Short mmCIF file of C-alpha atoms in Angstrom, two decimals:
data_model
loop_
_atom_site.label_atom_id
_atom_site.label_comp_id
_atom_site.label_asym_id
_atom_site.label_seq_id
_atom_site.Cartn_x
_atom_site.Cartn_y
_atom_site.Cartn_z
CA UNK A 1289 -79.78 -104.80 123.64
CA UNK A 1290 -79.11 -105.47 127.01
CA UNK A 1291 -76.40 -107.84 126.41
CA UNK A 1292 -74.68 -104.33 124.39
CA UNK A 1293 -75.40 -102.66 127.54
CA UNK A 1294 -72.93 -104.64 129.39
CA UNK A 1295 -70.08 -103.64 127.81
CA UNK A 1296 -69.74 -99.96 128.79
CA UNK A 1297 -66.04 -99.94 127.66
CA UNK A 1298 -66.93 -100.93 124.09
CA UNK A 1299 -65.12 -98.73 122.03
CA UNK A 1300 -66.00 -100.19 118.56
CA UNK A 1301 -69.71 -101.61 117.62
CA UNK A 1302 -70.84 -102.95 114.08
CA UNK A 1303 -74.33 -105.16 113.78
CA UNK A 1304 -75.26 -106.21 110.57
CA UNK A 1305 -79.13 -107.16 110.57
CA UNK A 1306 -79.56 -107.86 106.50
CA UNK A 1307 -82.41 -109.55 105.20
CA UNK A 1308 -84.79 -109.91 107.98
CA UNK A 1309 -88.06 -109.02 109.06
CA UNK A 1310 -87.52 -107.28 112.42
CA UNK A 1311 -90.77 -106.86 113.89
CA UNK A 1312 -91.35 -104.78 117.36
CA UNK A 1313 -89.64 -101.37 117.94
CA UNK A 1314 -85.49 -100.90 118.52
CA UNK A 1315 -85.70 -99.47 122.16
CA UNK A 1316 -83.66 -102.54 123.52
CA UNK A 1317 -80.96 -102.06 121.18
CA UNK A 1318 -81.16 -98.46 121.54
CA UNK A 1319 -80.96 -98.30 125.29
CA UNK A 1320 -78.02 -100.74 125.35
CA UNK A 1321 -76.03 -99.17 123.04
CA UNK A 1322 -76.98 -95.93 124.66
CA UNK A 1323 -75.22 -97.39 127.64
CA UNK A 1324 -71.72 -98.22 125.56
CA UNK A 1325 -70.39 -94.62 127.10
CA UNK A 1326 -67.37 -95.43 125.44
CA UNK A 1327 -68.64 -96.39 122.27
CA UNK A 1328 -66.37 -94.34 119.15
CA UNK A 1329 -67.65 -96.06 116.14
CA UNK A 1330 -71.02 -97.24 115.40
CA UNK A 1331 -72.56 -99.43 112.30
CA UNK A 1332 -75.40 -100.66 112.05
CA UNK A 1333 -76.58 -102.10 108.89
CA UNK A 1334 -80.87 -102.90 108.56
CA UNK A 1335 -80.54 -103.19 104.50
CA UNK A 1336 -83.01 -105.22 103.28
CA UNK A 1337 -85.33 -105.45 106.01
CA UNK A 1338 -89.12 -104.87 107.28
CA UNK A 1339 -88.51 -102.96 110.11
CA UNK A 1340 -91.98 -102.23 112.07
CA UNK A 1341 -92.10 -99.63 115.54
CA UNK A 1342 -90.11 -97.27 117.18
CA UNK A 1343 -87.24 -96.42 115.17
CA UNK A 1344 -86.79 -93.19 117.38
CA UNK A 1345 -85.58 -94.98 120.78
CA UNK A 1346 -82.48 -95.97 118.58
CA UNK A 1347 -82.19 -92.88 118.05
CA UNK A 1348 -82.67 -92.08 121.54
CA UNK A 1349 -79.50 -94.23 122.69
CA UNK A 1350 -77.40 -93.17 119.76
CA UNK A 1351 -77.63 -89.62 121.15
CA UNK A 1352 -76.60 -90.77 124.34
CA UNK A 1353 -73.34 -91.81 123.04
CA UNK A 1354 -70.95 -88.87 123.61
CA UNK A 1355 -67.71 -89.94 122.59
CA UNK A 1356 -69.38 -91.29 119.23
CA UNK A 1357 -67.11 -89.91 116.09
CA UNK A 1358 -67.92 -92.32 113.38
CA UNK A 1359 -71.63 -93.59 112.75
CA UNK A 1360 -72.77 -95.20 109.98
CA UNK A 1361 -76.35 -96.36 109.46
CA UNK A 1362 -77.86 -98.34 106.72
CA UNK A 1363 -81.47 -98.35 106.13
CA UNK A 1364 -81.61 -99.57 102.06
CA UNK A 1365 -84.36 -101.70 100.66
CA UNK A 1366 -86.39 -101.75 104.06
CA UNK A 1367 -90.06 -101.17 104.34
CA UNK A 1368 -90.25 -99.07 107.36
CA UNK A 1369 -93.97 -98.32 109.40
CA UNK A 1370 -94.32 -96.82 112.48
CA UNK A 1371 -92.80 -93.95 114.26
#
């Protein structure tokens, strides 16, 4: 996340994060990519995951990203708890 946060002139972002258990809540990948002001086009790809906390700081930073036409989020096969 805070490596993401670096690069305020990204333009173009996509993270694939298949098949893994991702345990804790997003708000360091949400706050960096919250900080791409640049940012266009977002994907972010979770399929096949156990995702457990906070899913709503990603949200958080995606709505900081003004410029943002094209976003693309996949959530398939995951087994999602928390908020």
């Amino acid at each position: 996340g805070d490596g993401i946060g670096r690069c305020a002139q990204l333009a173009e972002l996509k993270l694939w994060f298949g098949s893994n258990q991702i345990d804790g809540d997003l708000a360091a990948l949400g706050d960096g990519v919250g900080r791409c002001v640049q940012l266009s086009n977002l994907v972010l790809d979770f399929t096949s995951n156990k995702i457990q906390g906070d899913l709503r700081a990603l949200g958080d930073g995606i709505g900081r990203c003004v410029q943002l036409a094209v976003l693309k989020l996949f959530f398939e096969s995951n087994l999602i708890q928390g908020d």
